[in-house]
Amino acid sequence: MTLKVAIRADAPIPLDLSFEVGRGEVLALVGPSGSGKSTTLRTIAGFWRPETGRVEVGGALWLDTAGQRFLPPHRRRAGVVFQEFALFPHMTALGNVAAAMGDLPARARASEAGRLLELVHLGGLGHRRPAELSGGQKQRVALARALARRPEVLLLDEPFSAVDRATRARLHDELIGLRAQLSMPVVIVTHDIGEAQLLADRMVVIDRGAVVAQGTTAEVMSDPAALRRMGLREIAAMLSARLVAQEPDGTTRLDTAGGPIWLPRLEGAPGQRLRVRILAHEVILSRARPEGLSAQNILAGRVVSLTPGEGPGVLVRVAVGEDQIMARITRRAREALALEPGDPVHAILKTMTVARGHVAPDADAGAARAQRGGAGRGFRIGGADPTGAGGSAPRAPRSI
């Protein structure tokens, strides 16, 4: 099941872009306000018809302006989560989710809606109305309602922008955990580059309706030219880690391929796989393993490449096991260390420079657990699950 999108339009926002999203893949549309991100999402969902465009899902055409084909929104199996929740205020959480299941008998709707609320960690709150829920709880109800349609595509439009930072971090973790049970393409719209890096496999960066960068999150975030075109200076990379222990001093020990690191206290159990976002300007490099430093996080690695940046800067890519992190140093520092590709180095990172919102569960590890039957009781969401796991057969389209 692959989503293929191509759009060209002059108004209301000039658009000229194309991209694909594979089955179970998360793609982030990133860009400033007014760049065309939400308009692209509305085109996929059928809420807007461009002058020229094509939207194909699993070989089925939802939009083909050349062939004069336009499938209305209620006939597109798209689950949409809006920034402002868009819940029915007079209905309970259970009723909001069940409302997306109009083709099922009432008794079956209630049972299925309850299961979806359990899936998004709202079991026991189905009787509450939106006014009685927090922002994070409302967003979970909206996600459960979108999934109730057994969508072939899941579309998330700035889904976390209306909640506080702590809630946003928890929702990030929950969405990553849920990915193991999603079998459809997922497109998330965000202006937060860090959020995109934590959640997405691939990234499409849009500015003024045109694609300025596209690729895996690692490719986009490690490309200085792409970041300059985005108007960003915050280069970062993701480091794989395993939670080892909660230390008595209030830190959490993680093991990485380059050695142990300690971060401010994280929620989680020993053995959990995590991904840590490391900012390039927070990394210091040393030829020899340093001693007598307050910084305790020292990772052994090897220089992969050195790329000149703006002004006196040099971006150094360092391999740490199968991962790569980046360090932004000056040319003077590069010359003093005589760094060349292949050289062994030590990357130094202060514990307090990694924020809680820069650590997330490893989605690949969650998917592996699900394949072994260790997550979600075999329940899998998606309109084209060939295994039929989760009980019910694929359903007819429903409208939210």
Short mmCIF file of C-alpha atoms in Angstrom, two decimals:
data_model
loop_
_atom_site.label_atom_id
_atom_site.label_comp_id
_atom_site.label_asym_id
_atom_site.label_seq_id
_atom_site.Cartn_x
_atom_site.Cartn_y
_atom_site.Cartn_z
CA MET A 1 0.00 0.00 0.00
CA THR A 2 1.81 3.11 -1.25
CA LEU A 3 0.57 6.70 -1.28
CA LYS A 4 1.67 8.70 -4.34
CA VAL A 5 1.03 12.45 -4.48
CA ALA A 6 1.66 15.05 -7.19
CA ILE A 7 0.15 18.55 -6.97
CA ARG A 8 0.43 21.73 -9.02
CA ALA A 9 -1.60 24.85 -8.32
CA ASP A 10 -1.34 28.64 -8.47
CA ALA A 11 -3.87 29.46 -5.72
CA PRO A 12 -4.65 29.79 -2.87
CA ILE A 13 -1.00 28.85 -2.32
CA PRO A 14 1.36 28.10 -5.22
CA LEU A 15 2.19 24.39 -5.10
CA ASP A 16 4.49 22.23 -7.17
CA LEU A 17 5.46 19.04 -5.38
CA SER A 18 5.43 15.26 -5.48
CA PHE A 19 6.31 12.48 -3.05
CA GLU A 20 5.56 8.87 -2.12
CA VAL A 21 4.95 7.18 1.23
CA GLY A 22 5.22 3.41 1.64
CA ARG A 23 3.19 1.01 3.74
CA GLY A 24 3.87 1.53 7.45
CA GLU A 25 6.15 4.48 6.70
CA VAL A 26 5.89 7.89 8.38
CA LEU A 27 6.64 10.93 6.23
CA ALA A 28 6.84 14.43 7.71
CA LEU A 29 5.87 17.49 5.69
CA VAL A 30 7.97 20.26 7.22
CA GLY A 31 8.03 23.96 6.48
CA PRO A 32 7.09 27.44 7.72
CA SER A 33 3.52 28.67 8.02
CA GLY A 34 1.94 29.31 4.64
CA SER A 35 4.29 26.96 2.78
CA GLY A 36 1.51 24.61 1.63
CA LYS A 37 1.78 21.74 4.12
CA SER A 38 -1.84 21.70 5.26
CA THR A 39 -3.10 22.36 1.74
CA THR A 40 -1.23 19.26 0.62
CA LEU A 41 -2.88 17.25 3.40
CA ARG A 42 -6.31 18.62 2.48
CA THR A 43 -5.71 17.57 -1.12
CA ILE A 44 -4.97 14.00 -0.07
CA ALA A 45 -8.08 13.90 2.14
CA GLY A 46 -10.27 15.35 -0.62
CA PHE A 47 -11.11 18.64 1.11
CA TRP A 48 -9.51 20.65 -1.70
CA ARG A 49 -9.20 20.05 -5.42
CA PRO A 50 -6.06 21.47 -7.09
CA GLU A 51 -5.85 22.67 -10.68
CA THR A 52 -3.55 19.78 -11.55
CA GLY A 53 -2.95 16.78 -9.36
CA ARG A 54 -2.91 13.08 -8.80
CA VAL A 55 -3.39 11.12 -5.57
CA GLU A 56 -3.00 7.36 -5.78
CA VAL A 57 -3.34 4.91 -2.89
CA GLY A 58 -2.44 1.28 -3.45
CA GLY A 59 -3.08 1.64 -7.17
CA ALA A 60 -6.52 3.25 -6.68
CA LEU A 61 -6.95 6.82 -7.93
CA TRP A 62 -8.45 9.21 -5.43
CA LEU A 63 -7.64 12.20 -7.62
CA ASP A 64 -6.64 12.45 -11.27
CA THR A 65 -7.36 15.83 -12.79
CA ALA A 66 -6.12 14.67 -16.20
CA GLY A 67 -8.76 11.93 -16.19
CA GLN A 68 -11.34 14.17 -14.47
CA ARG A 69 -11.54 11.83 -11.49
CA PHE A 70 -12.24 13.18 -8.01
CA LEU A 71 -13.24 10.88 -5.18
CA PRO A 72 -15.16 12.84 -2.51
CA PRO A 73 -13.82 12.79 1.06
CA HIS A 74 -16.38 10.31 2.42
CA ARG A 75 -15.30 7.75 -0.19
CA ARG A 76 -11.60 8.09 0.61
CA ARG A 77 -10.38 5.80 3.35
CA ALA A 78 -8.33 8.52 4.99
CA GLY A 79 -8.12 8.99 8.73
CA VAL A 80 -7.52 12.65 9.56
CA VAL A 81 -6.43 14.15 12.88
CA PHE A 82 -6.83 17.92 12.96
CA GLN A 83 -4.84 20.44 14.96
CA GLU A 84 -7.98 21.70 16.74
CA PHE A 85 -9.28 18.16 17.54
CA ALA A 86 -12.67 18.70 15.77
CA LEU A 87 -14.58 16.54 18.26
CA PHE A 88 -18.36 16.64 18.66
CA PRO A 89 -18.84 18.51 21.98
CA HIS A 90 -22.21 16.89 22.78
CA MET A 91 -20.84 13.34 22.42
CA THR A 92 -18.74 11.31 24.81
CA ALA A 93 -15.27 10.12 23.85
CA LEU A 94 -16.77 6.72 23.05
CA GLY A 95 -19.51 8.34 20.98
CA ASN A 96 -17.01 10.43 19.01
CA VAL A 97 -15.06 7.33 18.04
CA ALA A 98 -18.18 5.25 17.33
CA ALA A 99 -19.50 8.02 15.05
CA ALA A 100 -16.87 7.01 12.49
CA MET A 101 -18.34 3.49 12.28
CA GLY A 102 -21.72 4.17 10.69
CA ASP A 103 -21.82 0.88 8.79
CA LEU A 104 -21.64 -1.26 11.95
CA PRO A 105 -24.47 -2.21 14.34
CA ALA A 106 -24.61 -0.02 17.45
CA ARG A 107 -23.42 -2.82 19.77
CA ALA A 108 -20.44 -3.61 17.56
CA ARG A 109 -19.60 0.09 17.30
CA ALA A 110 -19.38 0.51 21.06
CA SER A 111 -17.14 -2.54 21.44
CA GLU A 112 -14.78 -1.46 18.67
CA ALA A 113 -14.67 2.14 19.91
CA GLY A 114 -13.78 0.89 23.38
CA ARG A 115 -10.94 -1.17 21.98
CA LEU A 116 -9.53 1.82 20.11
CA LEU A 117 -9.73 4.01 23.21
CA GLU A 118 -7.76 1.34 25.07
CA LEU A 119 -5.21 1.41 22.26
CA VAL A 120 -4.62 5.15 22.76
CA HIS A 121 -4.46 4.82 26.57
CA LEU A 122 -7.95 6.19 27.29
CA GLY A 123 -9.55 3.06 28.71
CA GLY A 124 -12.11 4.02 31.36
CA LEU A 125 -12.60 7.56 30.00
CA GLY A 126 -15.07 6.75 27.24
CA HIS A 127 -17.96 8.32 29.19
CA ARG A 128 -16.38 11.79 29.30
CA ARG A 129 -17.28 14.61 26.95
CA PRO A 130 -14.56 16.74 25.29
CA ALA A 131 -15.01 19.55 27.85
CA GLU A 132 -14.03 17.07 30.57
CA LEU A 133 -10.82 15.99 28.83
CA SER A 134 -7.35 17.53 28.77
CA GLY A 135 -5.77 18.64 25.50
CA GLY A 136 -3.71 15.47 25.29
CA GLN A 137 -6.76 13.31 25.96
CA LYS A 138 -8.75 15.11 23.26
CA GLN A 139 -5.96 14.46 20.79
CA ARG A 140 -5.98 10.77 21.69
CA VAL A 141 -9.74 10.63 21.07
CA ALA A 142 -9.22 12.31 17.69
CA LEU A 143 -6.57 9.73 16.80
CA ALA A 144 -8.82 6.84 17.87
CA ARG A 145 -11.64 8.26 15.73
CA ALA A 146 -9.34 8.53 12.72
CA LEU A 147 -8.24 4.92 13.19
CA ALA A 148 -11.86 3.79 13.56
CA ARG A 149 -12.29 4.13 9.81
CA ARG A 150 -9.67 1.43 9.18
CA PRO A 151 -7.94 4.00 6.99
CA GLU A 152 -5.68 3.26 4.07
CA VAL A 153 -3.84 6.52 4.83
CA LEU A 154 -3.43 8.34 8.16
CA LEU A 155 -3.05 12.14 7.98
CA LEU A 156 -1.94 14.18 11.01
CA ASP A 157 -2.18 17.98 10.70
CA GLU A 158 0.00 19.65 13.38
CA PRO A 159 -1.47 17.14 15.87
CA PHE A 160 0.60 18.19 18.88
CA SER A 161 0.74 21.98 18.54
CA ALA A 162 -2.24 22.59 20.84
CA VAL A 163 -0.76 20.81 23.88
CA ASP A 164 1.99 21.73 26.33
CA ARG A 165 5.57 20.52 25.95
CA ALA A 166 5.36 17.70 28.51
CA THR A 167 2.14 16.35 26.99
CA ARG A 168 3.66 16.65 23.53
CA ALA A 169 6.62 14.48 24.57
CA ARG A 170 4.26 11.81 25.96
CA LEU A 171 2.15 11.86 22.79
CA HIS A 172 5.32 11.50 20.70
CA ASP A 173 6.22 8.38 22.68
CA GLU A 174 2.71 6.95 22.32
CA LEU A 175 2.59 7.55 18.57
CA ILE A 176 5.98 5.87 18.15
CA GLY A 177 4.72 2.91 20.17
CA LEU A 178 1.55 2.75 18.08
CA ARG A 179 3.52 2.63 14.83
CA ALA A 180 4.14 -1.09 15.25
CA GLN A 181 0.40 -1.61 14.79
CA LEU A 182 -0.14 0.72 11.82
CA SER A 183 0.00 -0.85 8.38
CA MET A 184 -0.81 2.23 6.30
CA PRO A 185 1.22 5.21 5.05
CA VAL A 186 1.28 8.05 7.60
CA VAL A 187 1.77 11.72 6.73
CA ILE A 188 2.37 14.21 9.53
CA VAL A 189 2.42 17.98 9.03
CA THR A 190 4.68 19.91 11.39
CA HIS A 191 6.75 23.08 11.53
CA ASP A 192 8.91 21.53 14.28
CA ILE A 193 12.01 20.00 12.71
CA GLY A 194 12.89 18.15 15.92
CA GLU A 195 9.44 16.58 16.05
CA ALA A 196 9.81 15.44 12.45
CA GLN A 197 13.20 13.90 13.22
CA LEU A 198 11.85 11.97 16.19
CA LEU A 199 8.70 10.66 14.49
CA ALA A 200 9.37 10.29 10.77
CA ASP A 201 11.29 7.90 8.55
CA ARG A 202 11.46 10.42 5.74
CA MET A 203 11.07 14.15 5.42
CA VAL A 204 9.79 16.47 2.70
CA VAL A 205 10.65 20.11 3.37
CA ILE A 206 8.36 22.62 1.65
CA ASP A 207 8.90 26.35 1.23
CA ARG A 208 6.57 28.57 -0.79
CA GLY A 209 4.86 25.53 -2.22
CA ALA A 210 8.00 23.84 -3.56
CA VAL A 211 10.10 20.97 -2.24
CA VAL A 212 13.48 22.28 -1.07
CA ALA A 213 14.73 19.03 0.49
CA GLN A 214 13.57 15.43 0.49
CA GLY A 215 15.00 12.17 1.81
CA THR A 216 15.40 10.18 4.99
CA THR A 217 15.42 12.26 8.14
CA ALA A 218 19.11 11.45 8.59
CA GLU A 219 19.92 12.61 5.05
CA VAL A 220 18.01 15.88 5.37
CA MET A 221 19.27 16.73 8.84
CA SER A 222 22.91 16.04 8.00
CA ASP A 223 22.93 18.10 4.80
CA PRO A 224 24.16 21.65 5.55
CA ALA A 225 22.96 22.93 2.16
CA ALA A 226 19.47 21.56 2.78
CA LEU A 227 19.38 23.11 6.24
CA ARG A 228 20.46 26.49 4.88
CA ARG A 229 17.64 26.37 2.35
CA MET A 230 15.27 25.68 5.25
CA GLY A 231 16.70 28.65 7.11
CA LEU A 232 17.95 26.36 9.90
CA ARG A 233 21.27 26.12 11.68
CA GLU A 234 20.27 23.30 14.04
CA ILE A 235 21.97 20.20 12.63
CA ALA A 236 21.23 17.08 14.63
CA ALA A 237 21.50 13.30 14.42
CA MET A 238 19.81 10.34 16.09
CA LEU A 239 21.78 7.95 18.32
CA SER A 240 20.46 4.47 19.16
CA ALA A 241 20.63 3.50 22.83
CA ARG A 242 19.38 0.97 25.38
CA LEU A 243 18.17 1.98 28.82
CA VAL A 244 20.32 0.23 31.43
CA ALA A 245 19.53 1.69 34.85
CA GLN A 246 17.98 4.52 36.84
CA GLU A 247 20.86 5.94 38.85
CA PRO A 248 20.47 7.22 42.45
CA ASP A 249 21.84 10.65 41.43
CA GLY A 250 18.76 11.36 39.28
CA THR A 251 20.24 10.37 35.93
CA THR A 252 19.43 7.47 33.62
CA ARG A 253 22.22 5.34 32.16
CA LEU A 254 21.97 4.39 28.50
CA ASP A 255 24.32 2.11 26.59
CA THR A 256 25.31 3.02 23.02
CA ALA A 257 27.67 1.49 20.49
CA GLY A 258 30.26 4.10 21.50
CA GLY A 259 29.94 3.63 25.25
CA PRO A 260 27.59 4.52 28.11
CA ILE A 261 25.94 7.92 28.46
CA TRP A 262 23.96 9.47 31.31
CA LEU A 263 20.95 11.73 30.73
CA PRO A 264 18.51 13.51 33.05
CA ARG A 265 15.99 11.02 34.48
CA LEU A 266 13.94 9.30 31.78
CA GLU A 267 10.79 7.22 32.10
CA GLY A 268 11.27 3.63 31.02
CA ALA A 269 12.39 0.18 32.06
CA PRO A 270 15.80 -1.48 31.69
CA GLY A 271 16.22 -2.98 28.25
CA GLN A 272 14.04 -0.43 26.46
CA ARG A 273 15.43 0.73 23.11
CA LEU A 274 15.56 4.50 22.62
CA ARG A 275 16.64 7.10 20.09
CA VAL A 276 18.44 10.20 21.31
CA ARG A 277 18.58 13.43 19.29
CA ILE A 278 22.07 14.94 19.52
CA LEU A 279 22.61 18.54 18.39
CA ALA A 280 25.85 19.09 16.46
CA HIS A 281 26.75 22.29 18.28
CA GLU A 282 26.60 20.45 21.63
CA VAL A 283 29.29 17.90 20.67
CA ILE A 284 32.99 18.40 21.46
CA LEU A 285 35.67 16.26 19.78
CA SER A 286 38.94 14.98 21.22
CA ARG A 287 41.71 12.89 19.68
CA ALA A 288 42.44 11.08 22.97
CA ARG A 289 39.98 10.01 25.61
CA PRO A 290 39.88 13.02 27.94
CA GLU A 291 40.29 12.87 31.71
CA GLY A 292 39.43 15.34 34.43
CA LEU A 293 36.28 16.67 32.72
CA SER A 294 32.90 17.35 34.27
CA ALA A 295 31.30 15.96 31.11
CA GLN A 296 30.78 12.22 31.62
CA ASN A 297 29.38 11.23 28.23
CA ILE A 298 32.36 10.23 26.07
CA LEU A 299 31.67 8.19 22.94
CA ALA A 300 34.34 6.42 20.90
CA GLY A 301 33.92 6.86 17.15
CA ARG A 302 35.61 7.37 13.82
CA VAL A 303 35.55 10.37 11.47
CA VAL A 304 33.47 9.69 8.36
CA SER A 305 33.61 13.08 6.65
CA LEU A 306 34.39 16.76 7.13
CA THR A 307 32.23 19.35 5.35
CA PRO A 308 33.05 23.08 5.32
CA GLY A 309 30.16 25.18 6.60
CA GLU A 310 29.36 28.86 6.79
CA GLY A 311 32.08 31.16 8.12
CA PRO A 312 34.71 29.36 10.18
CA GLY A 313 32.61 26.23 10.73
CA VAL A 314 33.26 22.61 9.77
CA LEU A 315 30.69 19.82 10.12
CA VAL A 316 32.31 16.55 11.21
CA ARG A 317 30.36 13.34 10.73
CA VAL A 318 31.40 10.66 13.24
CA ALA A 319 30.45 6.97 13.05
CA VAL A 320 29.43 5.49 16.40
CA GLY A 321 28.70 1.85 15.67
CA GLU A 322 26.02 1.78 12.98
CA ASP A 323 24.90 5.32 13.89
CA GLN A 324 26.43 8.61 12.90
CA ILE A 325 26.47 11.80 14.94
CA MET A 326 27.62 15.25 13.92
CA ALA A 327 29.86 17.81 15.55
CA ARG A 328 30.09 21.46 14.52
CA ILE A 329 33.62 22.72 15.14
CA THR A 330 35.78 25.54 13.81
CA ARG A 331 38.34 25.16 11.04
CA ARG A 332 40.96 26.18 13.57
CA ALA A 333 39.94 23.23 15.77
CA ARG A 334 39.99 20.87 12.80
CA GLU A 335 43.53 21.98 11.94
CA ALA A 336 44.68 21.72 15.56
CA LEU A 337 43.38 18.15 15.77
CA ALA A 338 44.57 17.35 12.22
CA LEU A 339 41.32 15.49 11.61
CA GLU A 340 40.90 13.39 8.48
CA PRO A 341 38.33 10.76 7.42
CA GLY A 342 39.06 7.46 9.14
CA ASP A 343 40.66 9.00 12.22
CA PRO A 344 39.52 7.71 15.64
CA VAL A 345 37.97 10.39 17.85
CA HIS A 346 36.03 10.77 21.07
CA ALA A 347 32.76 12.72 21.05
CA ILE A 348 31.96 14.49 24.32
CA LEU A 349 28.42 15.47 25.34
CA LYS A 350 27.24 17.14 28.54
CA THR A 351 24.40 15.33 30.32
CA MET A 352 22.23 18.42 30.71
CA THR A 353 22.29 19.39 27.02
CA VAL A 354 19.85 16.63 26.02
CA ALA A 355 16.25 17.68 26.71
CA ARG A 356 13.53 15.16 27.59
CA GLY A 357 11.77 15.96 24.32
CA HIS A 358 14.86 14.82 22.39
CA VAL A 359 14.55 11.20 23.53
CA ALA A 360 11.96 8.81 22.12
CA PRO A 361 11.27 5.07 21.94
CA ASP A 362 12.86 3.23 19.03
CA ALA A 363 10.06 2.62 16.50
CA ASP A 364 12.02 -0.17 14.76
CA ALA A 365 12.37 -2.03 18.05
CA GLY A 366 8.63 -1.69 18.64
CA ALA A 367 7.88 -3.07 15.20
CA ALA A 368 10.12 -6.05 15.85
CA ARG A 369 8.28 -6.79 19.10
CA ALA A 370 4.94 -6.61 17.29
CA GLN A 371 6.14 -9.07 14.66
CA ARG A 372 7.06 -11.47 17.47
CA GLY A 373 3.57 -11.07 18.90
CA GLY A 374 4.70 -8.97 21.82
CA ALA A 375 2.57 -5.88 21.26
CA GLY A 376 -1.04 -5.04 20.82
CA ARG A 377 -2.31 -8.63 21.07
CA GLY A 378 -1.88 -8.97 17.33
CA PHE A 379 -4.19 -6.03 16.69
CA ARG A 380 -3.14 -4.22 13.56
CA ILE A 381 -4.73 -1.13 12.05
CA GLY A 382 -4.94 -0.53 8.34
CA GLY A 383 -7.37 -0.93 5.49
CA ALA A 384 -5.26 -3.43 3.58
CA ASP A 385 -3.90 -5.81 6.20
CA PRO A 386 -3.54 -9.07 4.28
CA THR A 387 -3.34 -11.14 7.47
CA GLY A 388 -6.72 -10.02 8.72
CA ALA A 389 -5.17 -9.67 12.17
CA GLY A 390 -7.26 -7.91 14.73
CA GLY A 391 -10.47 -9.76 14.10
CA SER A 392 -12.61 -7.95 11.59
CA ALA A 393 -12.32 -7.90 7.83
CA PRO A 394 -11.66 -4.67 5.92
CA ARG A 395 -14.64 -2.39 6.06
CA ALA A 396 -16.38 -0.06 3.70
CA PRO A 397 -15.41 3.60 3.87
CA ARG A 398 -16.81 5.61 6.74
CA SER A 399 -17.12 9.34 7.10
CA ILE A 400 -16.00 11.18 10.19
#
